mmCIF file of C-alpha atoms and ligand atoms in Angstrom:
data_model
loop_
_atom_site.group_PDB
_atom_site.id
_atom_site.type_symbol
_atom_site.label_atom_id
_atom_site.label_comp_id
_atom_site.label_asym_id
_atom_site.label_seq_id
_atom_site.Cartn_x
_atom_site.Cartn_y
_atom_site.Cartn_z
ATOM 1 C CA MET U 1 130.691 90.575 79.063
ATOM 2 C CA LYS U 2 129.485 93.322 81.315
ATOM 3 C CA LYS U 3 127.703 95.029 78.441
ATOM 4 C CA LYS U 4 125.922 91.804 77.571
ATOM 5 C CA ARG U 5 124.664 91.463 81.103
ATOM 6 C CA LEU U 6 123.476 95.059 81.149
ATOM 7 C CA LEU U 7 121.547 94.392 77.945
ATOM 8 C CA ALA U 8 120.026 91.248 79.425
ATOM 9 C CA ASP U 9 118.971 93.195 82.546
ATOM 10 C CA ILE U 10 117.360 95.901 80.454
ATOM 11 C CA LEU U 11 115.531 93.334 78.332
ATOM 12 C CA LEU U 12 114.294 91.568 81.452
ATOM 13 C CA ILE U 13 113.019 94.805 82.971
ATOM 14 C CA ALA U 14 111.396 95.865 79.720
ATOM 15 C CA GLY U 15 109.762 92.438 79.453
ATOM 16 C CA VAL U 16 108.146 92.787 82.879
ATOM 17 C CA LEU U 17 106.907 96.289 82.048
ATOM 18 C CA ILE U 18 105.386 95.076 78.777
ATOM 19 C CA ALA U 19 103.752 92.126 80.577
ATOM 20 C CA ALA U 20 102.280 94.473 83.181
ATOM 21 C CA ALA U 21 100.956 96.767 80.456
ATOM 22 C CA VAL U 22 99.429 93.891 78.497
ATOM 23 C CA VAL U 23 97.695 92.430 81.544
ATOM 24 C CA TRP U 24 96.421 95.910 82.461
ATOM 25 C CA LEU U 25 95.002 96.403 78.922
ATOM 26 C CA LEU U 26 93.414 92.959 78.788
ATOM 27 C CA LEU U 27 91.517 93.364 82.048
ATOM 28 C CA PRO U 28 87.860 94.067 81.422
ATOM 29 C CA ARG U 29 86.810 97.430 82.653
ATOM 30 C CA GLY U 30 83.287 98.208 83.536
ATOM 31 C CA GLY U 31 81.692 101.595 83.939
ATOM 32 C CA GLY U 32 81.640 103.484 87.201
ATOM 33 C CA GLY U 33 80.659 101.333 90.129
ATOM 34 C CA ALA U 34 77.847 102.008 92.532
ATOM 35 C CA ALA U 35 79.062 100.427 95.769
ATOM 36 C CA ALA U 36 82.039 98.938 97.551
ATOM 37 C CA VAL U 37 81.407 95.459 98.919
ATOM 38 C CA VAL U 38 83.698 94.371 101.719
ATOM 39 C CA THR U 39 84.358 90.678 102.413
ATOM 40 C CA VAL U 40 86.512 89.362 105.209
ATOM 41 C CA ASN U 41 87.671 85.763 105.028
ATOM 42 C CA GLY U 42 85.111 85.111 102.284
ATOM 43 C CA GLU U 43 82.186 86.408 104.346
ATOM 44 C CA HIS U 44 80.198 89.512 103.597
ATOM 45 C CA TYR U 45 81.230 92.317 105.971
ATOM 46 C CA ALA U 46 79.663 95.514 104.659
ATOM 47 C CA SER U 47 78.426 97.323 101.543
ATOM 48 C CA LEU U 48 78.988 101.063 101.156
ATOM 49 C CA PRO U 49 77.490 103.217 98.394
ATOM 50 C CA LEU U 50 80.161 105.183 96.554
ATOM 51 C CA SER U 51 77.802 108.163 96.349
ATOM 52 C CA GLU U 52 78.178 108.952 100.054
ATOM 53 C CA ASP U 53 81.440 109.892 101.668
ATOM 54 C CA ALA U 54 82.171 107.515 104.536
ATOM 55 C CA GLU U 55 84.825 105.856 106.623
ATOM 56 C CA LEU U 56 84.802 102.239 107.762
ATOM 57 C CA LEU U 57 87.266 100.511 110.031
ATOM 58 C CA ILE U 58 87.414 96.914 108.865
ATOM 59 C CA ARG U 59 88.382 94.631 111.733
ATOM 60 C CA SER U 60 89.619 91.138 110.858
ATOM 61 C CA ASP U 61 91.043 88.219 112.817
ATOM 62 C CA ASP U 62 94.140 88.684 114.962
ATOM 63 C CA GLY U 63 93.699 92.424 115.376
ATOM 64 C CA GLY U 64 93.890 93.241 111.665
ATOM 65 C CA GLU U 65 92.602 96.719 110.809
ATOM 66 C CA ASN U 66 92.048 98.424 107.465
ATOM 67 C CA LEU U 67 90.567 101.867 107.177
ATOM 68 C CA LEU U 68 88.343 102.112 104.124
ATOM 69 C CA VAL U 69 87.558 105.673 103.040
ATOM 70 C CA ILE U 70 84.914 106.528 100.468
ATOM 71 C CA SER U 71 85.223 110.030 99.087
ATOM 72 C CA GLY U 72 84.344 111.685 95.811
ATOM 73 C CA GLY U 73 82.903 108.418 94.439
ATOM 74 C CA LYS U 74 86.120 106.500 94.996
ATOM 75 C CA ALA U 75 87.106 103.881 97.544
ATOM 76 C CA ARG U 76 90.565 103.576 98.992
ATOM 77 C CA VAL U 77 92.291 102.001 101.977
ATOM 78 C CA THR U 78 94.187 104.794 103.657
ATOM 79 C CA GLU U 79 95.560 102.933 106.654
ATOM 80 C CA SER U 80 96.335 99.334 107.486
ATOM 81 C CA ASN U 81 98.378 97.496 110.062
ATOM 82 C CA CYS U 82 99.141 94.664 107.643
ATOM 83 C CA PRO U 83 102.749 93.712 106.985
ATOM 84 C CA THR U 84 102.802 94.278 103.233
ATOM 85 C CA GLY U 85 100.857 97.465 102.690
ATOM 86 C CA VAL U 86 99.724 96.453 99.222
ATOM 87 C CA CYS U 87 96.107 97.432 100.085
ATOM 88 C CA VAL U 88 97.191 101.013 100.743
ATOM 89 C CA GLU U 89 99.499 100.983 97.698
ATOM 90 C CA THR U 90 96.556 100.010 95.452
ATOM 91 C CA GLY U 91 95.179 103.541 95.761
ATOM 92 C CA ALA U 92 91.665 104.626 94.858
ATOM 93 C CA VAL U 93 89.266 102.388 92.895
ATOM 94 C CA SER U 94 85.928 103.346 91.400
ATOM 95 C CA SER U 95 85.244 101.180 88.315
ATOM 96 C CA GLU U 96 83.076 98.102 88.377
ATOM 97 C CA GLY U 97 85.097 94.962 89.037
ATOM 98 C CA GLN U 98 88.092 96.748 90.525
ATOM 99 C CA LEU U 99 89.483 95.338 93.750
ATOM 100 C CA ILE U 100 91.425 96.299 96.787
ATOM 101 C CA VAL U 101 92.888 93.261 98.476
ATOM 102 C CA CYS U 102 94.636 92.931 101.803
ATOM 103 C CA LEU U 103 96.091 89.423 101.735
ATOM 104 C CA PRO U 104 97.303 89.180 105.321
ATOM 105 C CA HIS U 105 93.917 90.250 106.677
ATOM 106 C CA LYS U 106 91.954 88.283 104.039
ATOM 107 C CA VAL U 107 90.046 91.438 103.293
ATOM 108 C CA VAL U 108 88.647 91.988 99.765
ATOM 109 C CA ILE U 109 86.932 95.191 98.733
ATOM 110 C CA GLU U 110 85.171 94.909 95.387
ATOM 111 C CA ILE U 111 83.487 97.611 93.394
ATOM 112 C CA VAL U 112 80.107 96.493 92.078
ATOM 113 C CA GLY U 113 77.865 98.142 89.501
ATOM 114 C CA MET Q 1 125.926 83.092 109.082
ATOM 115 C CA ALA Q 2 122.673 81.749 110.512
ATOM 116 C CA ALA Q 3 123.103 84.066 113.490
ATOM 117 C CA LEU Q 4 123.572 86.982 111.129
ATOM 118 C CA ALA Q 5 120.455 85.962 109.275
ATOM 119 C CA LEU Q 6 118.510 85.904 112.525
ATOM 120 C CA VAL Q 7 119.742 89.373 113.426
ATOM 121 C CA PHE Q 8 118.721 90.692 110.027
ATOM 122 C CA GLY Q 9 115.393 88.948 110.242
ATOM 123 C CA TYR Q 10 114.800 90.501 113.624
ATOM 124 C CA ILE Q 11 115.683 93.981 112.412
ATOM 125 C CA GLU Q 12 113.383 93.431 109.489
ATOM 126 C CA SER Q 13 110.494 92.510 111.780
ATOM 127 C CA LEU Q 14 111.025 95.752 113.720
ATOM 128 C CA ILE Q 15 110.613 97.967 110.681
ATOM 129 C CA PRO Q 16 107.244 99.669 110.853
ATOM 130 C CA THR Q 17 104.817 98.742 108.109
ATOM 131 C CA GLY Q 18 103.096 101.203 105.916
ATOM 132 C CA ILE Q 19 106.008 101.832 103.590
ATOM 133 C CA PRO Q 20 105.120 99.390 100.811
ATOM 134 C CA GLY Q 21 107.797 97.168 99.390
ATOM 135 C CA VAL Q 22 110.391 98.099 101.968
ATOM 136 C CA LYS Q 23 110.143 94.845 103.858
ATOM 137 C CA LEU Q 24 110.363 92.703 100.746
ATOM 138 C CA GLY Q 25 113.239 94.903 99.637
ATOM 139 C CA LEU Q 26 115.320 94.574 102.770
ATOM 140 C CA GLY Q 27 114.785 90.847 102.977
ATOM 141 C CA ASN Q 28 115.864 90.360 99.400
ATOM 142 C CA LEU Q 29 118.820 92.650 99.891
ATOM 143 C CA VAL Q 30 120.142 90.398 102.644
ATOM 144 C CA VAL Q 31 119.540 87.240 100.612
ATOM 145 C CA LEU Q 32 121.183 88.748 97.541
ATOM 146 C CA THR Q 33 124.194 89.930 99.530
ATOM 147 C CA ALA Q 34 124.626 86.474 101.060
ATOM 148 C CA MET Q 35 124.281 84.834 97.675
ATOM 149 C CA TYR Q 36 127.001 86.875 96.058
ATOM 150 C CA ALA Q 37 129.355 87.514 98.974
ATOM 151 C CA VAL Q 38 129.079 84.391 101.092
ATOM 152 C CA SER Q 39 127.718 81.219 99.553
ATOM 153 C CA VAL Q 40 124.575 79.688 98.113
ATOM 154 C CA ARG Q 41 124.116 77.744 101.334
ATOM 155 C CA GLY Q 42 124.426 80.899 103.382
ATOM 156 C CA ALA Q 43 121.843 82.601 101.221
ATOM 157 C CA ALA Q 44 119.520 79.596 101.556
ATOM 158 C CA ALA Q 45 119.848 79.801 105.356
ATOM 159 C CA VAL Q 46 119.015 83.529 105.279
ATOM 160 C CA SER Q 47 116.060 82.819 103.020
ATOM 161 C CA ALA Q 48 114.731 80.056 105.317
ATOM 162 C CA VAL Q 49 114.908 82.295 108.385
ATOM 163 C CA LYS Q 50 113.285 85.133 106.464
ATOM 164 C CA ILE Q 51 110.448 82.896 105.307
ATOM 165 C CA PHE Q 52 109.866 81.552 108.772
ATOM 166 C CA LEU Q 53 109.869 84.986 110.416
ATOM 167 C CA GLY Q 54 107.650 86.305 107.644
ATOM 168 C CA GLY Q 55 105.197 83.517 108.354
ATOM 169 C CA LEU Q 56 105.203 84.317 112.089
ATOM 170 C CA LEU Q 57 104.554 87.927 111.260
ATOM 171 C CA PHE Q 58 101.390 87.060 109.377
ATOM 172 C CA GLY Q 59 100.470 84.848 112.279
ATOM 173 C CA SER Q 60 98.522 82.213 110.406
ATOM 174 C CA PHE Q 61 99.009 79.162 108.252
ATOM 175 C CA ALA Q 62 97.910 81.078 105.154
ATOM 176 C CA GLY Q 63 100.479 83.697 106.121
ATOM 177 C CA LEU Q 64 103.227 81.107 106.235
ATOM 178 C CA LEU Q 65 102.154 79.932 102.783
ATOM 179 C CA TYR Q 66 102.403 83.470 101.365
ATOM 180 C CA SER Q 67 105.796 83.911 102.928
ATOM 181 C CA LEU Q 68 106.988 80.483 101.743
ATOM 182 C CA ALA Q 69 105.744 80.904 98.194
ATOM 183 C CA GLY Q 70 107.286 84.343 97.787
ATOM 184 C CA GLY Q 71 110.559 83.571 99.513
ATOM 185 C CA ALA Q 72 111.232 80.165 97.995
ATOM 186 C CA VAL Q 73 110.312 81.102 94.436
ATOM 187 C CA SER Q 74 112.291 84.338 94.476
ATOM 188 C CA PHE Q 75 115.308 82.551 95.944
ATOM 189 C CA LEU Q 76 115.222 79.836 93.286
ATOM 190 C CA VAL Q 77 114.757 82.280 90.421
ATOM 191 C CA MET Q 78 117.544 84.569 91.642
ATOM 192 C CA LEU Q 79 119.851 81.572 92.033
ATOM 193 C CA ALA Q 80 119.007 80.241 88.526
ATOM 194 C CA LEU Q 81 119.576 83.621 86.898
ATOM 195 C CA LYS Q 82 122.844 84.173 88.773
ATOM 196 C CA LYS Q 83 124.054 80.687 87.800
ATOM 197 C CA SER Q 84 123.163 81.314 84.188
ATOM 198 C CA GLY Q 85 125.748 84.110 84.189
ATOM 199 C CA ARG Q 86 123.770 86.108 81.672
ATOM 200 C CA PHE Q 87 122.267 88.661 84.008
ATOM 201 C CA GLY Q 88 123.763 91.384 86.159
ATOM 202 C CA LEU Q 89 122.957 92.018 89.793
ATOM 203 C CA VAL Q 90 120.093 94.382 89.008
ATOM 204 C CA GLY Q 91 118.470 91.911 86.614
ATOM 205 C CA VAL Q 92 118.730 89.082 89.133
ATOM 206 C CA SER Q 93 117.260 91.246 91.865
ATOM 207 C CA ALA Q 94 114.459 92.643 89.697
ATOM 208 C CA ALA Q 95 113.414 89.128 88.658
ATOM 209 C CA GLY Q 96 113.481 88.030 92.265
ATOM 210 C CA GLY Q 97 111.205 90.882 93.316
ATOM 211 C CA VAL Q 98 108.741 90.272 90.482
ATOM 212 C CA VAL Q 99 108.396 86.496 91.006
ATOM 213 C CA HIS Q 100 108.123 87.037 94.755
ATOM 214 C CA ASN Q 101 104.969 89.074 94.167
ATOM 215 C CA ILE Q 102 103.592 86.740 91.476
ATOM 216 C CA ALA Q 103 103.989 83.728 93.755
ATOM 217 C CA GLN Q 104 102.189 85.491 96.592
ATOM 218 C CA LEU Q 105 99.398 86.499 94.292
ATOM 219 C CA ALA Q 106 99.073 82.908 93.061
ATOM 220 C CA VAL Q 107 98.736 81.687 96.662
ATOM 221 C CA ALA Q 108 96.219 84.436 97.323
ATOM 222 C CA CYS Q 109 94.144 83.299 94.351
ATOM 223 C CA ALA Q 110 94.172 79.765 95.763
ATOM 224 C CA VAL Q 111 93.317 80.848 99.287
ATOM 225 C CA LEU Q 112 90.786 83.557 98.631
ATOM 226 C CA GLY Q 113 89.485 81.954 95.480
ATOM 227 C CA GLY Q 114 88.724 83.864 92.345
ATOM 228 C CA ILE Q 115 90.580 84.943 89.300
ATOM 229 C CA LYS Q 116 89.504 88.518 90.035
ATOM 230 C CA LEU Q 117 92.760 88.972 91.827
ATOM 231 C CA ALA Q 118 94.293 89.333 88.394
ATOM 232 C CA TYR Q 119 93.421 92.999 88.798
ATOM 233 C CA MET Q 120 96.233 93.168 91.282
ATOM 234 C CA LEU Q 121 98.791 91.706 88.858
ATOM 235 C CA PRO Q 122 99.977 94.838 87.003
ATOM 236 C CA LEU Q 123 100.461 96.725 90.297
ATOM 237 C CA LEU Q 124 102.324 93.822 91.869
ATOM 238 C CA LEU Q 125 104.513 93.341 88.780
ATOM 239 C CA ILE Q 126 105.539 96.973 88.782
ATOM 240 C CA SER Q 127 106.050 97.217 92.530
ATOM 241 C CA GLY Q 128 108.129 94.002 92.558
ATOM 242 C CA LEU Q 129 110.167 95.309 89.644
ATOM 243 C CA VAL Q 130 110.852 98.728 91.158
ATOM 244 C CA THR Q 131 111.769 97.202 94.516
ATOM 245 C CA GLY Q 132 114.027 94.679 92.827
ATOM 246 C CA ILE Q 133 115.865 97.310 90.821
ATOM 247 C CA VAL Q 134 116.443 99.485 93.888
ATOM 248 C CA VAL Q 135 117.632 96.443 95.830
ATOM 249 C CA GLY Q 136 119.977 95.505 92.994
ATOM 250 C CA PHE Q 137 121.695 98.871 93.127
ATOM 251 C CA ALA Q 138 121.767 98.890 96.914
ATOM 252 C CA ALA Q 139 123.354 95.432 96.955
ATOM 253 C CA VAL Q 140 126.544 96.565 95.182
ATOM 254 C CA PRO Q 141 128.088 98.334 98.209
ATOM 255 C CA CYS Q 142 126.643 95.711 100.589
ATOM 256 C CA ILE Q 143 128.352 92.876 98.722
ATOM 257 C CA SER Q 144 131.741 94.576 98.566
ATOM 258 C CA LEU Q 145 131.456 95.406 102.269
ATOM 259 C CA ALA Q 146 130.541 91.814 103.119
ATOM 260 C CA GLN Q 147 133.370 90.473 100.991
ATOM 261 C CA ARG Q 148 135.871 92.761 102.665
ATOM 262 C CA ALA Q 149 134.600 91.739 106.087
ATOM 263 C CA GLY Q 150 134.916 88.100 105.096
ATOM 264 C CA LYS Q 151 138.513 88.539 103.970
ATOM 265 C CA GLY Q 152 139.378 90.411 107.110
ATOM 266 C CA LYS Q 153 138.373 87.453 109.225
ATOM 267 C CA LYS Q 154 140.613 85.073 107.344
HETATM 268 ZN ZN1 ZN O 1 97.000 95.169 103.562
#
C-alpha cells in the first residue's frame, strides 16, 4: 500500500518535470535581444538597450517597486517588494521574446530584437 | 480552528518577501496539516482565510483573483488526490504546489493578456513542484504534532 503510494508520488513528480521540460523545449527561442521593454499595467514605461549597463527602478501602483538591472547584455530584476518574488526568481533574460513578469505589480519586461 | 487559521495567516503575512516560494509553502503547509490532522472543513476554513489575506496583501481586485485561483484550485486538487487514496503526502502536496502556480499563471494571462506568459510556465512548474515536495516532507511532523495536540484536548 505504502509502496504503491510512493510509486504514484514519484510518477506524479516525474510527470511534472517532463511537462516542464517539454514546454521549455517547445517555446520558440529567438536570437539575442537588443532591448528590454518595460510595460506597467499594459502601458509602455521604458525601453532600455541591452548593450548599455543600467539600473531602473520601476514604480507601479500602490508603492510597487522592481529594480531592473541591465548588465553584460542581460536583464534581470534584482529586487522587488512584491509578495511572490517570482520576478526575482526568473533570473537573467537576454533572448528575444523572453519575459520577466511581476504579477502583483502588473509589470512585464520583454526582450525585443 | 478558524482562530488558528487567522493566527497562521497573520504570521504568514509578517514573513518578509524576497524568499521565493516560502509564502506559498507555509500557507500550503498549514492547509495540508489541517486536511490530514483535523478535518476537510477545517482545511477549507484555513484555505478561505489564506485566500482572503493573500488578496489583501496584493491590495487589488486582480490580486484577490490570483490568490483565489491559486488557493481554491490547489485546495480542490489536494483534496481530490487525498480522497483518491492513491497518493502519499508528498505527492498530494507537490500537485497542490504545481496547480497553485498554474492557476495563478492562467489568471495572469487573462488579466495581462497574451500567451507570451507561457515563457513563465516551466519555471513556475518547477518552483511549485519543489515547494510542494518540501512542504510534503515538512508536513509529516506537523501532522503528528497536530494529531497529538488534538487527542490531548479530548
Ligand atoms: Zn514580483
